[in-house]
Amino acid sequence: MIRQVSIILIFCSCVIAIGQQPYKQTMKLMGSRFDITVVAKDSIEANLHILLAVNEIKRIEKLISSWDTNSETSLINKNAGVSPIQVSQELYQLIERSIKISELTDGAFDISYASIDKIWQFNGSMQRLPNVKEIKQSVAKVGYKNIVLNKAESTIFLKQKGMKIGFGAIGKGYAADKAKELLISKGVVSGIVNASGDMNTWGRQPNGEEWKVAITNPLNKNKAFALLPITNGAVVTSGNYEKFVLFDGKKYSHIIDPRTGYPSKGIISVTVFAPKSELADALATSVFVMGKEVGLNRINQLPNIECVIVDDLGKVSTSKNIKINTL
C-alpha cells in the first residue's frame, strides 16, 4: 500500500498583503520528505512556527511507529493473539476511525495490511509470479474485523498471533492534519503541510488567491493535465506508474488489495480531495483497490469528498461535483 505521489504545489511569488509572505522548509520526517510552508511577517516567526510543526510530526511518528519497539503500536503487535493493550485516547481514536474507513471501503483499506507476507517485490528482484497458494497465505492474517476495540478500557487486541497493524496508508496524512491543527491554534493564518504528497492547506496566498494544485499527467510526468484550487482542505494522489513488475507483457501494480493479495488493476492514478489528509490518504488507496466504477460510486456517496481517476487507457473520470480545467 505504498504510494508514488505526483502532486505539484503551485503558488504565486508576488506578495500583496503587507508584511506577509510564504516561507518554506523541506526536511525528512517519518522516513519521507515533508515540505512545510507558512505565511508569516518574517523568517524568525516562520521558523518558530515550522519548528512547532516538525515537533508535532515527530510526536505522531513516535505514537504510530511500528519500528520503535517502545511505541504503543509495537506493543499492540507484540501482543497479537495474547492480550489487549491499553493505549492513549489519541491512538485508540485513530484506530477506531481506521476501522470505520475499512467498513466504508469493504476492506479495501485495512491497517492490518501490515500482516501481509511480502511475496510481491517491486525492486527488480522478482523472477516469477507468486502462485495462488502463496498469494492466499500472504493475506491469511489480514482482516480489520479481527481488531477488537474496548472503548471503556481504551484497549486494542489483535485476535490472531502474527497479526500486525501499520499506518503507512494513513499515518503521514494524520501527521499533516495534526501539524496544520497546531499551527492554526498558534495563529498561523495560512500555509501548507505537504507530507510526501499528502497535502493539507489552509487560508490563502498572501495575494489573496487560493492555493492551487497541479495534478501530474501519469502518462507524461513532465506535464500537468489539470490545475485545481484548494482552500482549507487536503489533496492526495496515489499512482502505480512508477512501481510495478512485468510478466509476459502484463503489468502488476505495487498497490495490493489487502483482501486478496493480488495487485490492483485498471487504474494508474487517483487524486482525492477531502477536508482532512487522513481521510484523503486512506481513500486514495482504497479507490485504487475498489476499481473505477465502485470507487466513484463510493466517493459520490460521501459529503465533501471528490476524486479524479486516470485509468490504464489514459481516460480521466471524476466524481460528480468536481470540474477539471485541463491545461
Short mmCIF file of C-alpha atoms in Angstrom, two decimals:
data_model
loop_
_atom_site.label_atom_id
_atom_site.label_comp_id
_atom_site.label_asym_id
_atom_site.label_seq_id
_atom_site.Cartn_x
_atom_site.Cartn_y
_atom_site.Cartn_z
CA MET A 1 0.00 0.00 0.00
CA ILE A 2 2.94 2.28 -0.65
CA ARG A 3 2.13 5.16 -2.91
CA GLN A 4 4.04 7.11 -5.52
CA VAL A 5 2.80 10.68 -5.42
CA SER A 6 2.72 13.19 -8.25
CA ILE A 7 1.21 16.41 -6.98
CA ILE A 8 2.87 19.73 -7.63
CA LEU A 9 2.02 22.71 -5.44
CA ILE A 10 1.94 25.99 -7.29
CA PHE A 11 1.77 29.35 -5.57
CA CYS A 12 2.32 32.88 -6.75
CA SER A 13 5.56 34.52 -5.64
CA CYS A 14 4.08 38.01 -5.61
CA VAL A 15 3.07 39.39 -2.23
CA ILE A 16 0.28 41.89 -1.80
CA ALA A 17 -0.60 41.51 1.90
CA ILE A 18 1.63 43.94 3.78
CA GLY A 19 4.35 42.22 5.77
CA GLN A 20 3.20 38.71 4.88
CA GLN A 21 4.93 36.21 2.67
CA PRO A 22 5.27 32.42 2.41
CA TYR A 23 8.28 30.73 4.00
CA LYS A 24 9.03 27.10 3.16
CA GLN A 25 11.30 24.47 4.67
CA THR A 26 11.94 20.93 3.44
CA MET A 27 13.04 18.13 5.73
CA LYS A 28 12.92 14.35 6.14
CA LEU A 29 10.37 13.18 8.69
CA MET A 30 8.68 9.79 9.16
CA GLY A 31 11.13 8.47 6.57
CA SER A 32 9.68 10.77 3.90
CA ARG A 33 10.02 14.26 2.50
CA PHE A 34 7.94 16.94 4.20
CA ASP A 35 7.53 20.48 2.85
CA ILE A 36 6.11 22.93 5.38
CA THR A 37 5.04 26.38 4.20
CA VAL A 38 3.72 29.12 6.49
CA VAL A 39 2.68 32.67 5.74
CA ALA A 40 4.36 34.97 8.25
CA LYS A 41 5.70 38.50 8.70
CA ASP A 42 9.36 37.45 8.79
CA SER A 43 11.67 34.43 8.73
CA ILE A 44 12.10 34.39 12.52
CA GLU A 45 8.37 34.00 13.10
CA ALA A 46 8.13 31.47 10.27
CA ASN A 47 10.99 29.34 11.61
CA LEU A 48 9.42 29.17 15.07
CA HIS A 49 6.12 28.03 13.60
CA ILE A 50 7.74 25.45 11.36
CA LEU A 51 9.67 24.06 14.34
CA LEU A 52 6.37 23.59 16.17
CA ALA A 53 5.03 21.63 13.19
CA VAL A 54 8.16 19.48 12.99
CA ASN A 55 7.99 18.58 16.68
CA GLU A 56 4.32 17.66 16.33
CA ILE A 57 5.07 15.38 13.37
CA LYS A 58 7.85 13.71 15.36
CA ARG A 59 5.41 13.15 18.23
CA ILE A 60 2.95 11.46 15.87
CA GLU A 61 5.70 9.29 14.42
CA LYS A 62 6.64 8.06 17.90
CA LEU A 63 2.99 7.26 18.61
CA ILE A 64 2.29 5.21 15.47
CA SER A 65 5.70 3.80 14.58
CA SER A 66 5.95 0.04 14.29
CA TRP A 67 9.76 0.34 14.16
CA ASP A 68 10.03 1.88 17.61
CA THR A 69 9.88 -1.14 19.93
CA ASN A 70 8.55 1.04 22.75
CA SER A 71 5.68 2.59 20.80
CA GLU A 72 2.07 1.75 21.59
CA THR A 73 1.68 0.35 18.08
CA SER A 74 4.59 -2.04 18.58
CA LEU A 75 3.14 -3.21 21.90
CA ILE A 76 -0.18 -3.97 20.20
CA ASN A 77 1.61 -6.03 17.54
CA LYS A 78 3.81 -7.88 20.04
CA ASN A 79 0.73 -8.96 21.98
CA ALA A 80 -1.31 -10.13 19.00
CA GLY A 81 -3.22 -13.25 19.97
CA VAL A 82 -2.05 -12.84 23.58
CA SER A 83 -3.67 -9.92 25.37
CA PRO A 84 -5.30 -6.49 24.86
CA ILE A 85 -3.09 -3.43 25.20
CA GLN A 86 -4.25 -0.21 26.81
CA VAL A 87 -3.38 2.78 24.63
CA SER A 88 -3.77 6.54 24.64
CA GLN A 89 -7.08 8.02 23.58
CA GLU A 90 -5.38 9.54 20.54
CA LEU A 91 -4.16 6.20 19.18
CA TYR A 92 -7.40 4.47 20.13
CA GLN A 93 -9.42 7.02 18.18
CA LEU A 94 -7.10 6.81 15.16
CA ILE A 95 -7.54 3.02 15.07
CA GLU A 96 -11.29 3.41 15.58
CA ARG A 97 -11.51 5.80 12.61
CA SER A 98 -9.34 3.47 10.54
CA ILE A 99 -11.76 0.61 11.13
CA LYS A 100 -14.67 2.82 10.10
CA ILE A 101 -12.86 3.57 6.83
CA SER A 102 -12.35 -0.19 6.37
CA GLU A 103 -16.08 -0.70 6.79
CA LEU A 104 -16.80 2.13 4.38
CA THR A 105 -14.50 0.67 1.72
CA ASP A 106 -15.41 -3.01 2.24
CA GLY A 107 -11.88 -3.72 3.45
CA ALA A 108 -10.07 -2.06 0.53
CA PHE A 109 -8.39 -0.02 3.25
CA ASP A 110 -7.14 -2.05 6.21
CA ILE A 111 -4.48 -1.13 8.78
CA SER A 112 -3.90 -4.85 9.40
CA TYR A 113 -2.36 -4.96 5.89
CA ALA A 114 0.94 -4.82 7.80
CA SER A 115 0.43 -8.58 8.32
CA ILE A 116 0.84 -9.27 4.58
CA ASP A 117 3.73 -11.55 3.69
CA LYS A 118 5.86 -9.59 1.23
CA ILE A 119 5.67 -12.03 -1.67
CA TRP A 120 5.45 -9.25 -4.25
CA GLN A 121 8.72 -7.39 -4.77
CA PHE A 122 8.98 -4.24 -6.87
CA ASN A 123 12.73 -3.67 -6.68
CA GLY A 124 13.62 -5.73 -9.75
CA SER A 125 14.29 -8.93 -7.78
CA MET A 126 11.14 -10.91 -8.70
CA GLN A 127 11.86 -13.82 -11.04
CA ARG A 128 8.36 -15.31 -11.20
CA LEU A 129 4.77 -14.66 -10.27
CA PRO A 130 3.69 -16.00 -6.87
CA ASN A 131 1.28 -18.93 -7.13
CA VAL A 132 -2.31 -18.99 -5.90
CA LYS A 133 -1.42 -20.75 -2.64
CA GLU A 134 1.32 -18.24 -1.82
CA ILE A 135 -0.97 -15.32 -2.51
CA LYS A 136 -3.75 -16.75 -0.35
CA GLN A 137 -1.35 -17.42 2.51
CA SER A 138 0.11 -13.91 2.25
CA VAL A 139 -3.15 -12.34 3.45
CA ALA A 140 -4.19 -15.07 5.89
CA LYS A 141 -3.65 -12.80 8.91
CA VAL A 142 -5.09 -9.65 7.38
CA GLY A 143 -8.56 -8.60 8.50
CA TYR A 144 -9.77 -5.49 10.27
CA LYS A 145 -12.65 -7.48 11.79
CA ASN A 146 -10.07 -9.24 13.97
CA ILE A 147 -9.09 -5.94 15.61
CA VAL A 148 -11.01 -5.79 18.89
CA LEU A 149 -11.66 -2.40 20.48
CA ASN A 150 -12.74 -1.91 24.08
CA LYS A 151 -13.78 1.70 24.46
CA ALA A 152 -14.37 1.54 28.20
CA GLU A 153 -10.84 0.24 28.83
CA SER A 154 -9.24 2.02 25.84
CA THR A 155 -7.65 -1.27 24.75
CA ILE A 156 -6.76 -2.78 21.38
CA PHE A 157 -6.48 -6.51 20.81
CA LEU A 158 -5.43 -8.35 17.66
CA LYS A 159 -7.15 -11.74 17.72
CA GLN A 160 -4.60 -13.75 15.74
CA LYS A 161 -0.96 -14.35 16.56
CA GLY A 162 1.19 -12.83 13.84
CA MET A 163 -1.30 -10.06 13.11
CA LYS A 164 0.11 -6.57 12.78
CA ILE A 165 -1.26 -3.11 12.27
CA GLY A 166 0.52 -0.31 10.46
CA PHE A 167 -0.28 3.24 9.47
CA GLY A 168 1.62 3.50 6.19
CA ALA A 169 -1.53 4.37 4.27
CA ILE A 170 -2.86 6.94 6.73
CA GLY A 171 -0.07 7.99 9.11
CA LYS A 172 1.53 10.81 7.13
CA GLY A 173 -1.91 12.22 6.36
CA TYR A 174 -2.77 12.19 10.05
CA ALA A 175 0.55 13.88 10.89
CA ALA A 176 -0.16 16.60 8.30
CA ASP A 177 -3.60 17.18 9.84
CA LYS A 178 -2.20 17.47 13.35
CA ALA A 179 0.59 19.82 12.30
CA LYS A 180 -1.94 22.05 10.50
CA GLU A 181 -4.26 21.99 13.52
CA LEU A 182 -1.43 23.05 15.83
CA LEU A 183 -0.27 25.87 13.54
CA ILE A 184 -3.79 27.27 13.25
CA SER A 185 -4.10 27.19 17.05
CA LYS A 186 -0.91 29.27 17.24
CA GLY A 187 -2.32 31.94 14.93
CA VAL A 188 -0.77 30.95 11.60
CA VAL A 189 -3.38 32.24 9.16
CA SER A 190 -2.23 30.39 6.04
CA GLY A 191 0.05 27.60 4.94
CA ILE A 192 0.60 24.12 3.61
CA VAL A 193 1.85 20.90 5.14
CA ASN A 194 2.94 18.59 2.33
CA ALA A 195 3.76 15.13 3.65
CA SER A 196 5.23 13.47 0.56
CA GLY A 197 2.14 14.42 -1.40
CA ASP A 198 -0.35 14.18 1.46
CA MET A 199 -1.09 17.86 1.16
CA ASN A 200 -3.12 19.94 3.59
CA THR A 201 -3.74 23.66 3.13
CA TRP A 202 -5.48 26.44 4.97
CA GLY A 203 -6.02 30.13 4.31
CA ARG A 204 -4.93 31.77 1.10
CA GLN A 205 -1.79 33.02 -0.57
CA PRO A 206 -0.62 36.46 0.62
CA ASN A 207 -2.01 38.00 -2.60
CA GLY A 208 -5.48 36.72 -1.74
CA GLU A 209 -5.54 33.92 -4.30
CA GLU A 210 -6.33 30.33 -3.44
CA TRP A 211 -3.56 27.79 -3.23
CA LYS A 212 -3.53 25.73 -6.42
CA VAL A 213 -2.63 22.11 -7.06
CA ALA A 214 -1.35 20.86 -10.39
CA ILE A 215 -2.18 17.19 -10.98
CA THR A 216 0.56 15.49 -12.97
CA ASN A 217 -0.38 13.55 -16.07
CA PRO A 218 0.57 9.96 -15.13
CA LEU A 219 1.23 9.17 -18.80
CA ASN A 220 3.67 12.09 -19.03
CA LYS A 221 5.18 13.02 -15.69
CA ASN A 222 6.69 16.20 -17.10
CA LYS A 223 3.25 17.67 -17.72
CA ALA A 224 0.22 18.50 -15.59
CA PHE A 225 -3.21 17.86 -17.02
CA ALA A 226 -5.19 19.97 -14.53
CA LEU A 227 -4.79 22.90 -12.16
CA LEU A 228 -7.26 22.97 -9.27
CA PRO A 229 -7.76 25.49 -6.44
CA ILE A 230 -7.80 24.23 -2.87
CA THR A 231 -8.78 26.20 0.23
CA ASN A 232 -8.69 24.78 3.74
CA GLY A 233 -8.61 21.18 2.64
CA ALA A 234 -6.44 18.25 1.68
CA VAL A 235 -5.48 16.54 -1.54
CA VAL A 236 -3.68 13.22 -2.02
CA THR A 237 -2.66 11.42 -5.20
CA SER A 238 -1.84 7.71 -5.47
CA GLY A 239 -0.16 6.35 -8.57
CA ASN A 240 1.13 2.98 -9.74
CA TYR A 241 3.06 4.10 -12.82
CA GLU A 242 6.50 4.06 -11.19
CA LYS A 243 6.50 0.84 -9.15
CA PHE A 244 5.34 -2.33 -10.86
CA VAL A 245 6.56 -5.62 -12.30
CA LEU A 246 6.08 -7.06 -15.79
CA PHE A 247 5.50 -10.74 -16.56
CA ASP A 248 4.55 -11.95 -20.03
CA GLY A 249 3.85 -8.37 -21.04
CA LYS A 250 1.36 -7.83 -18.20
CA LYS A 251 1.88 -5.09 -15.63
CA TYR A 252 1.30 -5.81 -11.92
CA SER A 253 0.85 -2.77 -9.67
CA HIS A 254 2.59 -2.29 -6.33
CA ILE A 255 -0.76 -1.35 -4.75
CA ILE A 256 -2.01 -4.64 -3.31
CA ASP A 257 -5.60 -5.48 -2.42
CA PRO A 258 -5.34 -6.46 1.29
CA ARG A 259 -8.40 -8.72 0.91
CA THR A 260 -6.99 -10.91 -1.85
CA GLY A 261 -3.22 -10.36 -2.01
CA TYR A 262 -3.45 -9.51 -5.72
CA PRO A 263 -2.27 -6.19 -7.23
CA SER A 264 -4.90 -3.64 -8.12
CA LYS A 265 -5.62 -3.13 -11.82
CA GLY A 266 -7.36 -0.80 -14.25
CA ILE A 267 -6.27 2.49 -12.67
CA ILE A 268 -2.95 4.33 -12.85
CA SER A 269 -3.71 7.46 -10.81
CA VAL A 270 -6.23 8.55 -8.17
CA THR A 271 -6.45 12.03 -6.66
CA VAL A 272 -8.77 12.59 -3.70
CA PHE A 273 -9.88 15.93 -2.26
CA ALA A 274 -11.17 15.85 1.32
CA PRO A 275 -11.41 18.07 4.41
CA LYS A 276 -8.54 16.15 6.04
CA SER A 277 -5.38 14.45 4.77
CA GLU A 278 -6.02 11.39 6.92
CA LEU A 279 -9.22 10.61 5.04
CA ALA A 280 -7.90 11.61 1.62
CA ASP A 281 -4.85 9.41 2.21
CA ALA A 282 -6.92 6.34 3.04
CA LEU A 283 -9.48 6.88 0.27
CA ALA A 284 -6.90 7.40 -2.47
CA THR A 285 -5.51 3.92 -1.95
CA SER A 286 -8.99 2.47 -1.40
CA VAL A 287 -10.30 3.72 -4.75
CA PHE A 288 -7.31 2.08 -6.46
CA VAL A 289 -8.22 -1.23 -4.88
CA MET A 290 -12.00 -0.93 -5.38
CA GLY A 291 -11.67 0.00 -9.05
CA LYS A 292 -13.07 2.90 -11.04
CA GLU A 293 -16.79 2.16 -11.00
CA VAL A 294 -17.07 1.05 -7.38
CA GLY A 295 -14.62 3.74 -6.26
CA LEU A 296 -16.50 6.59 -7.94
CA ASN A 297 -19.81 5.28 -6.63
CA ARG A 298 -18.46 5.21 -3.09
CA ILE A 299 -16.92 8.69 -3.35
CA ASN A 300 -20.15 10.12 -4.74
CA GLN A 301 -21.94 8.97 -1.59
CA LEU A 302 -19.59 10.88 0.72
CA PRO A 303 -20.12 14.57 1.56
CA ASN A 304 -17.29 16.99 0.79
CA ILE A 305 -15.16 14.32 -0.91
CA GLU A 306 -14.18 14.42 -4.59
CA CYS A 307 -11.80 12.45 -6.74
CA VAL A 308 -10.13 12.35 -10.14
CA ILE A 309 -9.22 8.97 -11.66
CA VAL A 310 -6.98 8.21 -14.62
CA ASP A 311 -7.43 4.66 -15.91
CA ASP A 312 -4.86 2.50 -17.66
CA LEU A 313 -6.11 3.73 -21.05
CA GLY A 314 -5.48 7.34 -20.07
CA LYS A 315 -9.16 8.23 -19.66
CA VAL A 316 -9.91 10.81 -16.96
CA SER A 317 -13.03 10.27 -14.81
CA THR A 318 -14.24 12.42 -11.95
CA SER A 319 -16.72 12.31 -9.11
CA LYS A 320 -19.96 14.18 -9.73
CA ASN A 321 -19.17 17.52 -8.08
CA ILE A 322 -15.75 18.33 -9.46
CA LYS A 323 -14.83 20.06 -12.69
CA ILE A 324 -11.47 19.69 -14.36
CA ASN A 325 -9.95 22.57 -16.29
CA THR A 326 -7.36 20.82 -18.42
CA LEU A 327 -4.16 22.67 -19.20
#
